[in-house]
CSV table of C-alpha atoms and ligand atoms in Angstrom, one decimal:
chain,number,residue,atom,x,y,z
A,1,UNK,CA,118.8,36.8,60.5
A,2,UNK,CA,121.5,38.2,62.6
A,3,UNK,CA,124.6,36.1,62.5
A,4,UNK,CA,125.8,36.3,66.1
A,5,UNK,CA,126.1,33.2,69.1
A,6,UNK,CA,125.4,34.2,72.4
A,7,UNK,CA,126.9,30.8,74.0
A,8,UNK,CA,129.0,28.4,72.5
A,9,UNK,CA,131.2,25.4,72.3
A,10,UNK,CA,133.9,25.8,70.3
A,11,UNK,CA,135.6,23.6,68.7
A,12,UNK,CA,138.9,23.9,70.6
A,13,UNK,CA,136.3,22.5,73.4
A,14,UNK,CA,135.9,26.0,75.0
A,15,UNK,CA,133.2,27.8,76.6
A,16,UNK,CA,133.1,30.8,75.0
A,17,UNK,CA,130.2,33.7,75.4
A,18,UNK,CA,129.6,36.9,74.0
A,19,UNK,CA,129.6,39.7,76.4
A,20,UNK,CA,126.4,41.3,76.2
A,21,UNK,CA,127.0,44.2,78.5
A,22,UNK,CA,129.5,45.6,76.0
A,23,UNK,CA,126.8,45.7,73.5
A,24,UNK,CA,125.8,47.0,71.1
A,25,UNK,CA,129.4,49.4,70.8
A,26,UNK,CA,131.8,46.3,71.0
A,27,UNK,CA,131.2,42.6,69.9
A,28,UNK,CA,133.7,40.8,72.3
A,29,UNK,CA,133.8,37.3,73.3
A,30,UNK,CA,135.3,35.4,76.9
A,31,UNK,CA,135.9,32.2,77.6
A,32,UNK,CA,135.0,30.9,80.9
A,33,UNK,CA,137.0,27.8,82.4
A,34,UNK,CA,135.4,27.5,85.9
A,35,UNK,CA,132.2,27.5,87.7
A,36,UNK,CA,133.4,31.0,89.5
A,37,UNK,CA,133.8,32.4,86.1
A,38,UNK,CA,130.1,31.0,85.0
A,39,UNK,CA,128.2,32.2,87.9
A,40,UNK,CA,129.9,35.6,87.9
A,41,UNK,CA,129.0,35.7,83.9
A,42,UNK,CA,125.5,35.5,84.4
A,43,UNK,CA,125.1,37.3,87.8
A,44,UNK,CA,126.4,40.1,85.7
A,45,UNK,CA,124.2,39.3,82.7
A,46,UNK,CA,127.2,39.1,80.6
A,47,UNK,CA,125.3,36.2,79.4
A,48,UNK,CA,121.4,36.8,80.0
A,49,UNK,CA,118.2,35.7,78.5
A,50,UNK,CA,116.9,32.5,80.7
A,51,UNK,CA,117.5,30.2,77.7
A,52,UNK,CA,121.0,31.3,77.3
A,53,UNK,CA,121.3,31.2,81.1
A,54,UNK,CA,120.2,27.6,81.3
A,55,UNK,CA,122.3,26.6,78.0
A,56,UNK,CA,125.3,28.3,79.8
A,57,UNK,CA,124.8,26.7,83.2
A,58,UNK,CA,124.6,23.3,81.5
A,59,UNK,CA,128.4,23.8,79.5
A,60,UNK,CA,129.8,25.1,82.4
A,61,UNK,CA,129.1,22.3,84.5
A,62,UNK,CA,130.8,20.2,82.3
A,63,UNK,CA,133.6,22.6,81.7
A,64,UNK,CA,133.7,22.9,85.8
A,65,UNK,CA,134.5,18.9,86.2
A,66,UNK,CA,136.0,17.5,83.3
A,67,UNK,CA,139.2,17.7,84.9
A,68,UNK,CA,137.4,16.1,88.2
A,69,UNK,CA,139.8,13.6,89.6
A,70,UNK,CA,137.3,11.7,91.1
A,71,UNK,CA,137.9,7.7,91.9
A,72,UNK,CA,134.5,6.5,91.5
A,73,UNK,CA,131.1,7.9,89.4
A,74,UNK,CA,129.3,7.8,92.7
A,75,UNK,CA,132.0,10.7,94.4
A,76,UNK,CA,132.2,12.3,90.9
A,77,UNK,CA,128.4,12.4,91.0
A,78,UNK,CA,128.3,13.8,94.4
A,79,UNK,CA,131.3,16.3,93.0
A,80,UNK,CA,128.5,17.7,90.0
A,81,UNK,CA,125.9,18.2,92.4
A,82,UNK,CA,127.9,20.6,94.0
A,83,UNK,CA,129.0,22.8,91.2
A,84,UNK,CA,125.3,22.7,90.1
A,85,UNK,CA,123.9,23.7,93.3
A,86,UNK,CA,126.5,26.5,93.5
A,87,UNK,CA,125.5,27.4,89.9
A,88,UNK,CA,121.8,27.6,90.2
A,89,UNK,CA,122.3,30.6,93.3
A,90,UNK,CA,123.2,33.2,90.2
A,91,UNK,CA,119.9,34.2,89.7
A,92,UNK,CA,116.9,33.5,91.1
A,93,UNK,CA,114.1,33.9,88.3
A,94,UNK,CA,115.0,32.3,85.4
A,95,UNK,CA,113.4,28.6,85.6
A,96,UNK,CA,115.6,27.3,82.7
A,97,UNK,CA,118.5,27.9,84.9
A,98,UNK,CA,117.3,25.1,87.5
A,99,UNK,CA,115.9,23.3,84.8
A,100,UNK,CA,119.4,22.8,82.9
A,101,UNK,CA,121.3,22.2,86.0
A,102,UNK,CA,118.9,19.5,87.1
A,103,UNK,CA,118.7,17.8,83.7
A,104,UNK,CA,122.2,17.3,83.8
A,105,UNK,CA,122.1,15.8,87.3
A,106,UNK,CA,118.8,14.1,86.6
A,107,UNK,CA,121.4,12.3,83.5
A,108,UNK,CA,124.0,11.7,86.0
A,109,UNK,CA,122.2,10.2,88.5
A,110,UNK,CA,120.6,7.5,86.2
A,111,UNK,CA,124.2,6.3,84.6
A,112,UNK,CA,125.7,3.7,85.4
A,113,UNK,CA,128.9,3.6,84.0
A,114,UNK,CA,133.1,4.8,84.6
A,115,UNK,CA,134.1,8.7,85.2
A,116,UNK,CA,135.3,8.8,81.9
A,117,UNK,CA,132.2,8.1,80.6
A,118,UNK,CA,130.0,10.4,82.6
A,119,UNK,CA,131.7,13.1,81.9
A,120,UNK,CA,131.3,12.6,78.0
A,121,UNK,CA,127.8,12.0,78.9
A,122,UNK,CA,127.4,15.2,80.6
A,123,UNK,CA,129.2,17.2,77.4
A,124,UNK,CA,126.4,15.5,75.3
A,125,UNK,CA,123.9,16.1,77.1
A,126,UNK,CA,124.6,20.4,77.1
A,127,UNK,CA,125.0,19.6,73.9
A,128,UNK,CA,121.3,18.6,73.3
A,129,UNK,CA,120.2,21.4,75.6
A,130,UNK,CA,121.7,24.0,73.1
A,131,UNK,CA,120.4,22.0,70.0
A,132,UNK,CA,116.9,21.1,71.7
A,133,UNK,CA,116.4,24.8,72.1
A,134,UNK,CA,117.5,25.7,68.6
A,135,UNK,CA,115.3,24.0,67.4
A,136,UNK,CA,112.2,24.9,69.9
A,137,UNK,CA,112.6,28.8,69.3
A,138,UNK,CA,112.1,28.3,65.2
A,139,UNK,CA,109.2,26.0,66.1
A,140,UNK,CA,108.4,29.0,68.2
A,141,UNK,CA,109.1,31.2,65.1
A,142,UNK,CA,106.6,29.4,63.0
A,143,UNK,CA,103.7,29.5,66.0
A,144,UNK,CA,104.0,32.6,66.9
A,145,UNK,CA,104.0,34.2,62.7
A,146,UNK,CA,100.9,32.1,62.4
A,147,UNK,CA,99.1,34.9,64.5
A,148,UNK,CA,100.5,38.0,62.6
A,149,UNK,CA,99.6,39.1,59.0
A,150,UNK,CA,102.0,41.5,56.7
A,151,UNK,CA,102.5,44.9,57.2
A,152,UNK,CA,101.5,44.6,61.4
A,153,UNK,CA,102.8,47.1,64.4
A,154,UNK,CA,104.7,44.9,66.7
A,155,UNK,CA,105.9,46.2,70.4
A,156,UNK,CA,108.3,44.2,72.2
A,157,UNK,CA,110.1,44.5,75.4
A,158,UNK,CA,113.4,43.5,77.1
A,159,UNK,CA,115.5,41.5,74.6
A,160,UNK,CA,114.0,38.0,73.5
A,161,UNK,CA,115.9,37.6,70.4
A,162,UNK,CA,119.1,35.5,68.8
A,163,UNK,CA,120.9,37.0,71.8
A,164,UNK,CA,118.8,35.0,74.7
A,165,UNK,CA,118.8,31.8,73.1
A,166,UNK,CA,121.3,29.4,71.5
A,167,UNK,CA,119.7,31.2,68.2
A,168,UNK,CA,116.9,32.9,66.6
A,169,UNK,CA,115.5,33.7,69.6
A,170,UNK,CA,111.2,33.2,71.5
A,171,UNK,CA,109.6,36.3,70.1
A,172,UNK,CA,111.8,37.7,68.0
A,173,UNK,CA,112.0,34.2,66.3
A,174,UNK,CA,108.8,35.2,64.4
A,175,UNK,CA,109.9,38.3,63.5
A,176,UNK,CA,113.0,36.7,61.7
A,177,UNK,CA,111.0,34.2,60.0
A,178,UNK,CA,108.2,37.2,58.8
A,179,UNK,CA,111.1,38.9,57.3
A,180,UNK,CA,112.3,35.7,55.4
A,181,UNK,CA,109.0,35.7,54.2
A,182,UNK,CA,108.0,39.4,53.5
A,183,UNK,CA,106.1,40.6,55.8
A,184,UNK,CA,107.5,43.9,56.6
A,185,UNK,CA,106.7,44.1,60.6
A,186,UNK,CA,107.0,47.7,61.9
A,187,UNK,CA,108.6,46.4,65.3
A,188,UNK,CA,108.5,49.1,68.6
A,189,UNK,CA,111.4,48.1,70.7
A,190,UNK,CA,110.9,49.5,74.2
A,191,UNK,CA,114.4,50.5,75.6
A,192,UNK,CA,113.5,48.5,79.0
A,193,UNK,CA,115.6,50.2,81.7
A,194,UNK,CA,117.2,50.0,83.8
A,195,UNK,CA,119.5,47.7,81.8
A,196,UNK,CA,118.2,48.5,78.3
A,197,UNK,CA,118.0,45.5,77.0
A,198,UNK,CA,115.5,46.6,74.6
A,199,UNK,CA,117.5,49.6,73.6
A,200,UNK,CA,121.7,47.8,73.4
A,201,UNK,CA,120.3,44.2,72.4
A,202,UNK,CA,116.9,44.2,70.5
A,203,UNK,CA,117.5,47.5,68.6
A,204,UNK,CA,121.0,45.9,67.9
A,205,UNK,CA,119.8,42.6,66.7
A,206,UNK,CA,116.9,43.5,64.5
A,207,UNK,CA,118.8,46.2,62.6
A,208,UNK,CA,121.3,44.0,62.3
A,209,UNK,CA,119.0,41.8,60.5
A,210,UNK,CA,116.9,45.0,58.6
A,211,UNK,CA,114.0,44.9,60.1
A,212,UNK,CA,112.0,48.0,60.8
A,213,UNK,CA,112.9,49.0,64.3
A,214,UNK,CA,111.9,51.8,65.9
A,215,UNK,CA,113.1,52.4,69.9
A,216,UNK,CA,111.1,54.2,72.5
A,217,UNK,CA,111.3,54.7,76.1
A,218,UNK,CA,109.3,52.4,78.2
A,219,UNK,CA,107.0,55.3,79.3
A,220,UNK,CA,106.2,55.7,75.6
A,221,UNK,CA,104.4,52.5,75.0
A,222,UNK,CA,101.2,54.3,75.6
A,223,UNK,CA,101.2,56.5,73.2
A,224,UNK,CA,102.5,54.2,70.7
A,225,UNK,CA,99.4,52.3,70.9
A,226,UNK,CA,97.3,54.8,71.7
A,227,UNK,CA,98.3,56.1,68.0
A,228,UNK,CA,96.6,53.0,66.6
A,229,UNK,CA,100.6,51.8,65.6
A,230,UNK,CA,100.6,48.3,67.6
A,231,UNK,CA,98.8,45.0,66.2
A,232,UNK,CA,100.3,43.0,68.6
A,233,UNK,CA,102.7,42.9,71.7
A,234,UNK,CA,104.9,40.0,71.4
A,235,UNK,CA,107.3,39.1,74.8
A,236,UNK,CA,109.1,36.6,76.2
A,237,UNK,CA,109.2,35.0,79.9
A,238,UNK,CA,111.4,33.8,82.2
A,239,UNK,CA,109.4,31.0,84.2
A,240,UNK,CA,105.5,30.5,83.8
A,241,UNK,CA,103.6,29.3,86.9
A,242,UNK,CA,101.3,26.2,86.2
A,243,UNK,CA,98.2,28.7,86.2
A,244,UNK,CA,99.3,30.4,83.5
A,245,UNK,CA,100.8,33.8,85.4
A,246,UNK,CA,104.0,34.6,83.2
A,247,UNK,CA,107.3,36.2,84.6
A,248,UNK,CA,108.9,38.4,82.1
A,249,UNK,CA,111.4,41.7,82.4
A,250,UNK,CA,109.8,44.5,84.6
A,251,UNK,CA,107.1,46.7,83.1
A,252,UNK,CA,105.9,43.6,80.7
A,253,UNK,CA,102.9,43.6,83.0
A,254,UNK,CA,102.3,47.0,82.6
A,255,UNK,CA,102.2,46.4,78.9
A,256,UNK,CA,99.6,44.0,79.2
A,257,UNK,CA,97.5,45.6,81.1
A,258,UNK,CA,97.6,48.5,78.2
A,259,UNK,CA,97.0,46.3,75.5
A,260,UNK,CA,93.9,44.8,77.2
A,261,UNK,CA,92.8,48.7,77.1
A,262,UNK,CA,93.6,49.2,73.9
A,263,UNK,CA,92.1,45.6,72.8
A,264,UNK,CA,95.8,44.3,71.1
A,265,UNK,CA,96.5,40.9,71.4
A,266,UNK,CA,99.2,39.7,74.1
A,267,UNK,CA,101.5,37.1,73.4
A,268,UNK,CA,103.6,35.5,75.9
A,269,UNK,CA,106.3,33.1,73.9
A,270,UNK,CA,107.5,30.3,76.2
A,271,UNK,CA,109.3,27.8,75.6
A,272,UNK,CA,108.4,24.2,77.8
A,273,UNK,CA,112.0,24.5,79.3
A,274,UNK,CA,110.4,28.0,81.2
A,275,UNK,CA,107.1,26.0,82.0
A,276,UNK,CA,107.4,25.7,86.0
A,277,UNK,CA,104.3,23.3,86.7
A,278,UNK,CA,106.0,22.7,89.8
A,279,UNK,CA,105.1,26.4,90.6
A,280,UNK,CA,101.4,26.8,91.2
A,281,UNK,CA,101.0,30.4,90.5
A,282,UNK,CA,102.6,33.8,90.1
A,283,UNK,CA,103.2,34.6,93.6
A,284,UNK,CA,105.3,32.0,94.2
A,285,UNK,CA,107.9,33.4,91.5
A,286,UNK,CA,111.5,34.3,93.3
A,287,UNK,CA,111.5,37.9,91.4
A,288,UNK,CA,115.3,39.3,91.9
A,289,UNK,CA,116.1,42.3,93.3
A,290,UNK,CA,119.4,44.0,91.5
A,291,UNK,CA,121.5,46.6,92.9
A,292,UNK,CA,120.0,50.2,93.0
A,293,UNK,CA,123.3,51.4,90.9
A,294,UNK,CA,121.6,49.8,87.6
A,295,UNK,CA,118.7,52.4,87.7
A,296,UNK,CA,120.9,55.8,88.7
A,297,UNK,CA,124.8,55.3,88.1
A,298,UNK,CA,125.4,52.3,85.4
A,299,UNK,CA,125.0,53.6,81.9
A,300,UNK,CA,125.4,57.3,83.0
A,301,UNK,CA,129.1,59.4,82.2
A,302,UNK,CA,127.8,61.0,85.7
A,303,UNK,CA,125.3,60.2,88.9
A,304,UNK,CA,122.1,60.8,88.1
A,305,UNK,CA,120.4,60.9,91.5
A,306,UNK,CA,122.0,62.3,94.4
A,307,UNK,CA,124.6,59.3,96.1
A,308,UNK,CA,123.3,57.0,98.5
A,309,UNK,CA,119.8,57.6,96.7
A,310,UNK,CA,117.5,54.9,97.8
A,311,UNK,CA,116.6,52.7,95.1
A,312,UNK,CA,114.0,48.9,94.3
A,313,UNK,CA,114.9,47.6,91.4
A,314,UNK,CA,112.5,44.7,90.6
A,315,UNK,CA,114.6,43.0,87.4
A,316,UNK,CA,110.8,41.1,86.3
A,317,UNK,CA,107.3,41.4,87.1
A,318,UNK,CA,104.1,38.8,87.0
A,319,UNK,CA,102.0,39.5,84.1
A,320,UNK,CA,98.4,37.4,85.4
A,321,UNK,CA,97.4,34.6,83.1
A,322,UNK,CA,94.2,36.9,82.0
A,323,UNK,CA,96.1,39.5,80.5
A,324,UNK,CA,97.6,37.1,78.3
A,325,UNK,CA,96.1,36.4,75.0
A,326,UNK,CA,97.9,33.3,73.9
A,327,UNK,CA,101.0,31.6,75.2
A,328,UNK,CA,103.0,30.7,72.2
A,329,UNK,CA,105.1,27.1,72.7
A,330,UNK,CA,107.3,25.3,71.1
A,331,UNK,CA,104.5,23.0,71.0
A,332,UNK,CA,101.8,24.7,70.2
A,333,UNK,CA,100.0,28.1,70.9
A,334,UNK,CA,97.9,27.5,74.1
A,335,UNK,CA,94.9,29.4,74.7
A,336,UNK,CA,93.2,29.4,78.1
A,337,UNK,CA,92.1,27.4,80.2
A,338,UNK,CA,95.7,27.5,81.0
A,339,UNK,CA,96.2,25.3,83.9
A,340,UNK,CA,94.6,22.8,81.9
A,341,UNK,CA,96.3,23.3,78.7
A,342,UNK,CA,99.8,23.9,79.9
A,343,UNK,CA,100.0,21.0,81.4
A,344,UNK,CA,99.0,19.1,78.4
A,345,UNK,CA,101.4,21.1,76.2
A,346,UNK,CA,104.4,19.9,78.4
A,347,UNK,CA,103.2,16.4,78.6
A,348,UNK,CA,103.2,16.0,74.5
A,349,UNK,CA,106.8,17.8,74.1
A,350,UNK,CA,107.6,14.4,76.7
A,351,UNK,CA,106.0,12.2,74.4
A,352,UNK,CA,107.3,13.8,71.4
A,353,UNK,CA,111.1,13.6,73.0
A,354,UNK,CA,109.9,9.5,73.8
A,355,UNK,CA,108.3,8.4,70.7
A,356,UNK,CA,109.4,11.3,68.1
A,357,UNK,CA,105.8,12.6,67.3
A,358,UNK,CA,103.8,14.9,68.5
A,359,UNK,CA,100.4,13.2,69.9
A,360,UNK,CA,96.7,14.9,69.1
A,361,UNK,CA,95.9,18.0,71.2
A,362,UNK,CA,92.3,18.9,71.7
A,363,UNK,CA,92.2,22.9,72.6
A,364,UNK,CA,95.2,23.5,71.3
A,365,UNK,CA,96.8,24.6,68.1
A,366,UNK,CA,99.8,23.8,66.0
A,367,UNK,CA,100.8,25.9,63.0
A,368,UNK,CA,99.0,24.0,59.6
A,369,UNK,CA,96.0,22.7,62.3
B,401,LIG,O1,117.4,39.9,82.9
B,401,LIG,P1,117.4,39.2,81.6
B,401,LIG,O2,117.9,40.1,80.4
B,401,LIG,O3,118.0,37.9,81.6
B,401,LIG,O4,115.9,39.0,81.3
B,401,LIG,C1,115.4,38.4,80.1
B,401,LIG,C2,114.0,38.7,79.9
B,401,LIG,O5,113.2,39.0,80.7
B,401,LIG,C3,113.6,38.7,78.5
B,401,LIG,O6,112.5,39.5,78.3
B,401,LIG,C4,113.2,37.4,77.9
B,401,LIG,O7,111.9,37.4,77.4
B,401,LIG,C5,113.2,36.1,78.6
B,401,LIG,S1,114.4,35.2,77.8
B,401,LIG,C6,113.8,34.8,76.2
C-alpha cells in the first residue's frame, strides 16, 4: 500500500494537502490557512476525489474560524455557516462536499455550549470525518475483494485510490487488500482525460504499491475487453441518486455500457457519505462543466487545437442504475432493486454509528454472509 496522505492534520495543527496536479513528477505539499485558499485548492483539484473534497472542506472550516472572534456561539454559528456556504460553491458534483459541510453545521447547530468549545467541537468532528472514512474505504476494500478471484483483469477509470480518500482509497481499496493477500490483479488503468487522473494518479499509485498496472487511452477500453483481458470494471462515484443512477468521472458510462456488451461485471464503489437519497434520480445530478483549456492547452508543451477552439468539457457523466452490476458500500454490496436497498444500506450505517452494530439486512450482503 502506497504510503502517501492526500489531506491532513498535522500535528503543528495545520492543514496541509498534497498537490495532486503536480503529480506524479513532484510530491509537494501546501498548507492552506483560509477558506479562499480551500475553495481555490479544490476548484483547481489540487485536492480532488469527492471523499478528499469533503474531508478537506470539513478541516478547512475549522481552520477558516478558529481564530473567529465571535462574542456569542449563536453569531459564531451564524459566522460557520457562512464559510460553509461559501465552501460548498467549489464544485458542484461531489455530494460528500455538501455532505461534510453540513455535518459540521448540522454539529454546530445542536451544541449548546461557549465559542471555545465549539470550535474544539468542530476540529473533532473533521476529525471523525477523516477517520470514519478510513475506515469505510477498507470495509469497502474487503466488499468489494469478496467479488474478485486471483489472477482477474481489472479496468478502472479516473483515480479512486489512496489519493481520493483519507486512505486506501473506494475501488482501489480492494486492489490493495488483493495484493496483501496474493492475488496478482492485472489492473487496466484508463488514462481518463482530459485531466488524466487515471494516467498521473492511478498509474502512480498502484506502481507505487507493485501492482500490475498497465495504462491505456480511454478510447482503448474496447479493445482491452474485447481481447477477453477484463474480469471486472471496478469505479468509483461522486454522488449516487436514490434510484441507483451513479455519477462518476466522464466516460465511466461509456464503460458500462461496454461491459454489459461484453457481459463483465460492473461495480460501482460508494461509500454512504456519496449516497444522495435526497436526489431522486440521475438527472437531477449538477454535472460540472470545466474550462475548455483542460481538454486542448493544459498538459500540452504547445496548443493543440487552433486558439479560441470551442470546447464542452463535461468533468462526470450518469452511469443508469441498470448498467451497474453491484454497488459496493461500506456497508455492504447492494444488488438491485436499488431504490429499495440503498435506502436500507444508509439506514443501517445510522444504526451502526447509534448502537455500534450493524443490524440484519435481507437482500443484501456483507463480506463472511
Ligand atoms: O474530478 P475528480 O478527480 O474529483 O473526480 C473524481 C472521480 O470521479 C473519481 O473517479 C472517483 O471515483 C470518485 S472519488 C473516489
Amino acid at each position: 500500500m502506497v504510503d502517501i496522505t492526500s489531506v491532513d492534520f498535522n500535528k503543528n495543527n495545520e492543514l496541509v494537502i498534497l498537490d495532486q496536479t503536480r503529480l506524479p513528477g513532484e510530491e509537494k505539499y501546501l498548507t492552506l490557512e483560509s477558506k479562499e485558499d480551500v475553495y481555490v485548492a479544490i476548484k483547481k483539484l489540487r485536492v480532488r476525489g469527492a471523499p478528499a473534497i469533503g474531508i478537506a472542506a470539513a478541516f478547512g472550516l475549522y481552520v477558516d474560524v478558529r481564530e473567529s472572534e465571535a462574542e456569542t456561539t449563536d453569531e459564531f454559528k451564524e459566522e460557520v455557516h457562512e464559510v460553509a456556504e461559501y465552501l460548498k460553491k467549489a464544485r458542484p458534483t461531489a455530494v460528500n462536499l455538501a455532505w461534510a459541510l453540513d455535518r459540521m453545521t448540522d454539529k454546530l447547530d445542536s451544541f449548546d455550549g461557549t465559542v471555545a468549545a465549539a470550535k474544539k467541537m468542530l476540529l473533532q468532528e473533521a476529525r471523525n470525518i477523516r477517520q470514519e472514512d478510513e475506515d469505510a474505504c477498507r470495509r469497502m476494500g474487503e466488499n468489494g475483494l469478496s467479488l474478485l478471484s486471483k489472477g482477474m483483469g481489472i479496468l478502472t477509470h479516473c483515480n479512486a485510490g489512496t489519493l481520493a480518500t483519507a486512505k486506501y482509497g473506494t475501488s482501489l481499496a480492494a486492489l490493495y487488500l488483493g495484493k496483501e493477500r496474493g492475488y496478482d490483479f492485472h489492473v487496466y488503468a484508463d488514462e481518463t482525460r482530459p485531466v488524466l487522473q487515471g494516467a498521473r494518479l492511478t498509474a502512480f499509485e498502484l506502481s507505487k504499491a507493485d501492482i500490475d498496472v498497465t495504462l491505456i487511452c480511454d478510447s482503448m477500453a474496447n479493445q482491452v475487453m474485447k481481447n477477453g483481458w477484463v474480469d471486472a470494471v471496478l469505479v468509483g462515484c461522486d454522488r449516487m441518486a436514490a434510484n441507483g443512477d451513479g455519477a462518476n468521472k466522464i466516460g465511466t458510462n461509456g464503460l458500462a455500457i461496454l461491459a454489459k456488451e461484453y457481459n463483465i461485471p460492473f461495480y460501482m464503489f460508494v461509500p454512504t457519505s456519496s449516497l444522495d437519497l435526497d436526489t431522486p434520480t440521475g438527472d437531477d445530478i449538477e454535472i460540472e462543466l470545466r474550462d475548455g483549456d483542460e481538454i486542448y492547452k493544459m498538459w500540452y508543451e504547445k496548443p493543440m487545437a487552433p486558439e479560441g477552439i470551442k470546447t464542452y468539457n463535461p468533468s462526470f457523466d450518469v452511469t443508469p442504475a441498470e448498467y451497474i452490476t453491484a454497488i459496493v458500500t461500506e456497508n455492504g454490496i447492494v444488488r438491485p432493486p436499488y431504490a429499495e436497498n440503498l435506502r436500507k444500506i444508509k439506514e443501517a450505517g445510522a444504526q451502526r454509528e447509534e448502537h455500534g452494530v450493524m443490524p440484519a439486512l435481507s437482500g443484501l450482503t456483507r463480506k463472511n454472509d
